[in-house]
mmCIF file of C-alpha atoms in Angstrom:
data_model
loop_
_atom_site.group_PDB
_atom_site.id
_atom_site.type_symbol
_atom_site.label_atom_id
_atom_site.label_comp_id
_atom_site.label_asym_id
_atom_site.label_seq_id
_atom_site.Cartn_x
_atom_site.Cartn_y
_atom_site.Cartn_z
ATOM 1 C CA MET A 5 14.877 -23.047 -5.005
ATOM 2 C CA PRO A 6 16.616 -20.923 -2.395
ATOM 3 C CA ARG A 7 16.772 -22.347 1.056
ATOM 4 C CA SER A 8 14.116 -21.123 3.418
ATOM 5 C CA GLU A 9 15.426 -18.423 5.673
ATOM 6 C CA ARG A 10 13.361 -16.305 8.010
ATOM 7 C CA GLY A 11 14.306 -12.952 9.346
ATOM 8 C CA ASP A 12 13.471 -9.311 9.894
ATOM 9 C CA PHE A 13 13.481 -6.627 7.228
ATOM 10 C CA GLU A 14 14.137 -3.550 9.314
ATOM 11 C CA ASN A 15 13.040 0.041 8.709
ATOM 12 C CA PRO A 16 11.179 -0.327 5.419
ATOM 13 C CA LYS A 17 10.247 3.087 4.077
ATOM 14 C CA LYS A 18 6.998 1.996 2.416
ATOM 15 C CA SER A 19 5.550 0.099 5.382
ATOM 16 C CA ALA A 20 3.774 1.497 8.411
ATOM 17 C CA PHE A 21 5.780 -0.961 10.520
ATOM 18 C CA SER A 22 9.398 -0.658 11.591
ATOM 19 C CA VAL A 23 9.975 -4.378 10.940
ATOM 20 C CA GLU A 24 8.490 -6.697 8.324
ATOM 21 C CA ARG A 25 9.149 -10.430 8.794
ATOM 22 C CA TYR A 26 10.119 -12.529 5.772
ATOM 23 C CA ASP A 27 9.728 -16.292 5.471
ATOM 24 C CA SER A 28 12.252 -16.936 2.686
ATOM 25 C CA LEU A 29 15.147 -15.301 0.886
ATOM 26 C CA TRP A 30 12.853 -14.750 -2.094
ATOM 27 C CA GLU A 31 10.467 -12.784 0.117
ATOM 28 C CA ARG A 32 13.340 -10.661 1.393
ATOM 29 C CA GLN A 33 14.487 -9.982 -2.161
ATOM 30 C CA TYR A 34 10.927 -9.064 -3.084
ATOM 31 C CA MET A 35 10.727 -6.631 -0.160
ATOM 32 C CA GLU A 36 13.858 -4.921 -1.458
ATOM 33 C CA LYS A 37 12.272 -4.728 -4.910
ATOM 34 C CA LEU A 38 9.053 -3.232 -3.501
ATOM 35 C CA GLU A 39 11.060 -0.579 -1.683
ATOM 36 C CA LYS A 40 12.671 0.483 -4.977
ATOM 37 C CA ASP A 41 9.554 0.208 -7.158
ATOM 38 C CA LYS A 42 8.316 3.723 -7.924
ATOM 39 C CA THR A 43 4.824 2.418 -8.722
ATOM 40 C CA VAL A 44 4.403 1.061 -5.143
ATOM 41 C CA ALA A 45 3.197 3.574 -2.552
ATOM 42 C CA LYS A 46 3.097 1.159 0.394
ATOM 43 C CA TRP A 47 3.239 -2.519 1.229
ATOM 44 C CA THR A 48 3.030 -4.852 4.225
ATOM 45 C CA LYS A 49 2.897 -8.455 5.350
ATOM 46 C CA HIS A 50 1.046 -7.343 8.522
ATOM 47 C CA HIS A 51 -2.346 -7.238 6.811
ATOM 48 C CA GLY A 52 -4.384 -9.810 8.744
ATOM 49 C CA ILE A 53 -6.040 -11.158 5.576
ATOM 50 C CA VAL A 54 -6.910 -14.856 5.652
ATOM 51 C CA ILE A 55 -8.497 -16.330 2.528
ATOM 52 C CA GLN A 56 -10.454 -19.558 2.839
ATOM 53 C CA TYR A 57 -10.092 -22.314 0.269
ATOM 54 C CA VAL A 58 -11.035 -25.975 -0.003
ATOM 55 C CA THR A 59 -8.140 -28.436 -0.251
ATOM 56 C CA GLU A 60 -8.036 -31.280 -2.750
ATOM 57 C CA ALA A 61 -9.055 -33.550 0.156
ATOM 58 C CA GLY A 62 -12.156 -31.391 0.767
ATOM 59 C CA ASN A 63 -10.974 -29.656 3.934
ATOM 60 C CA VAL A 64 -11.620 -25.955 4.463
ATOM 61 C CA ARG A 65 -8.402 -24.091 5.207
ATOM 62 C CA GLY A 66 -7.302 -20.498 5.390
ATOM 63 C CA TYR A 67 -4.113 -19.035 4.054
ATOM 64 C CA ARG A 68 -2.410 -15.710 4.520
ATOM 65 C CA PRO A 69 -1.207 -14.120 1.300
ATOM 66 C CA ASP A 70 2.338 -12.792 1.388
ATOM 67 C CA PHE A 71 1.942 -9.083 0.591
ATOM 68 C CA LEU A 72 -0.712 -6.375 0.515
ATOM 69 C CA LEU A 73 0.267 -3.412 -1.667
ATOM 70 C CA GLU A 74 -1.100 -0.058 -2.612
ATOM 71 C CA LYS A 75 0.166 1.360 -5.884
ATOM 72 C CA VAL A 76 0.670 5.097 -6.393
ATOM 73 C CA ASP A 77 -2.398 5.097 -8.688
ATOM 74 C CA GLY A 78 -4.535 3.775 -5.786
ATOM 75 C CA THR A 79 -4.761 0.181 -7.032
ATOM 76 C CA ILE A 80 -4.760 -2.376 -4.214
ATOM 77 C CA GLU A 81 -3.072 -5.721 -4.852
ATOM 78 C CA ILE A 82 -2.226 -8.956 -3.109
ATOM 79 C CA HIS A 83 1.077 -10.526 -4.173
ATOM 80 C CA GLU A 84 1.904 -14.150 -3.458
ATOM 81 C CA VAL A 85 5.582 -15.170 -3.783
ATOM 82 C CA LYS A 86 5.793 -18.798 -4.883
ATOM 83 C CA GLY A 87 8.459 -21.090 -6.285
ATOM 84 C CA GLY A 88 7.692 -22.182 -9.834
ATOM 85 C CA GLN A 89 7.902 -25.865 -8.937
ATOM 86 C CA LEU A 90 4.877 -25.423 -6.640
ATOM 87 C CA LEU A 91 2.563 -23.733 -9.142
ATOM 88 C CA LYS A 92 0.965 -26.982 -10.324
ATOM 89 C CA ASN A 93 0.405 -28.379 -6.832
ATOM 90 C CA PRO A 94 -3.380 -28.886 -6.572
ATOM 91 C CA ASP A 95 -3.697 -27.084 -3.240
ATOM 92 C CA THR A 96 -1.538 -24.190 -4.452
ATOM 93 C CA VAL A 97 -3.807 -23.870 -7.488
ATOM 94 C CA ARG A 98 -6.845 -23.863 -5.192
ATOM 95 C CA LYS A 99 -5.292 -21.200 -2.952
ATOM 96 C CA HIS A 100 -4.528 -18.973 -5.908
ATOM 97 C CA GLU A 101 -8.013 -19.383 -7.372
ATOM 98 C CA ALA A 102 -9.516 -18.482 -3.991
ATOM 99 C CA GLY A 103 -7.199 -15.459 -3.819
ATOM 100 C CA LYS A 104 -8.227 -14.291 -7.290
ATOM 101 C CA ASN A 105 -11.915 -14.659 -6.415
ATOM 102 C CA TRP A 106 -11.485 -12.913 -3.055
ATOM 103 C CA CYS A 107 -9.663 -9.991 -4.661
ATOM 104 C CA GLY A 108 -12.071 -9.798 -7.596
ATOM 105 C CA LYS A 109 -15.020 -9.341 -5.229
ATOM 106 C CA ARG A 110 -13.205 -6.387 -3.651
ATOM 107 C CA GLY A 111 -11.935 -4.687 -6.801
ATOM 108 C CA MET A 112 -8.357 -5.743 -6.065
ATOM 109 C CA ASN A 113 -5.704 -7.511 -8.139
ATOM 110 C CA PHE A 114 -4.098 -10.851 -7.233
ATOM 111 C CA LEU A 115 -0.611 -11.576 -8.588
ATOM 112 C CA VAL A 116 1.631 -14.616 -8.216
ATOM 113 C CA ILE A 117 5.294 -13.652 -8.193
ATOM 114 C CA THR A 118 7.690 -16.415 -9.199
ATOM 115 C CA LYS A 119 11.143 -16.890 -10.666
#
């Protein structure tokens, strides 16, 4: 897993913001990929979406998905960038299920991006 590194992705062409903040090197790499992807019309991390889920311990929590995208065909998607070693973590599974349900109710797609 790459080390966690935070920083600013400056002047993205497909974001309404002049700076998008990344929380890991994988997120930065994904931002670069989104910028080059001809099927992506726009993307952001500044979406304000918080999805509630119940932890394995029974606590209600909210999490902010990594990316909100609009494809050139009008499809709206949430993309969550996650290291493969975390995919079986019970709370990660619960977050992703909540994300899928949240998106499904809104006619959106939920995708987990991993290496």
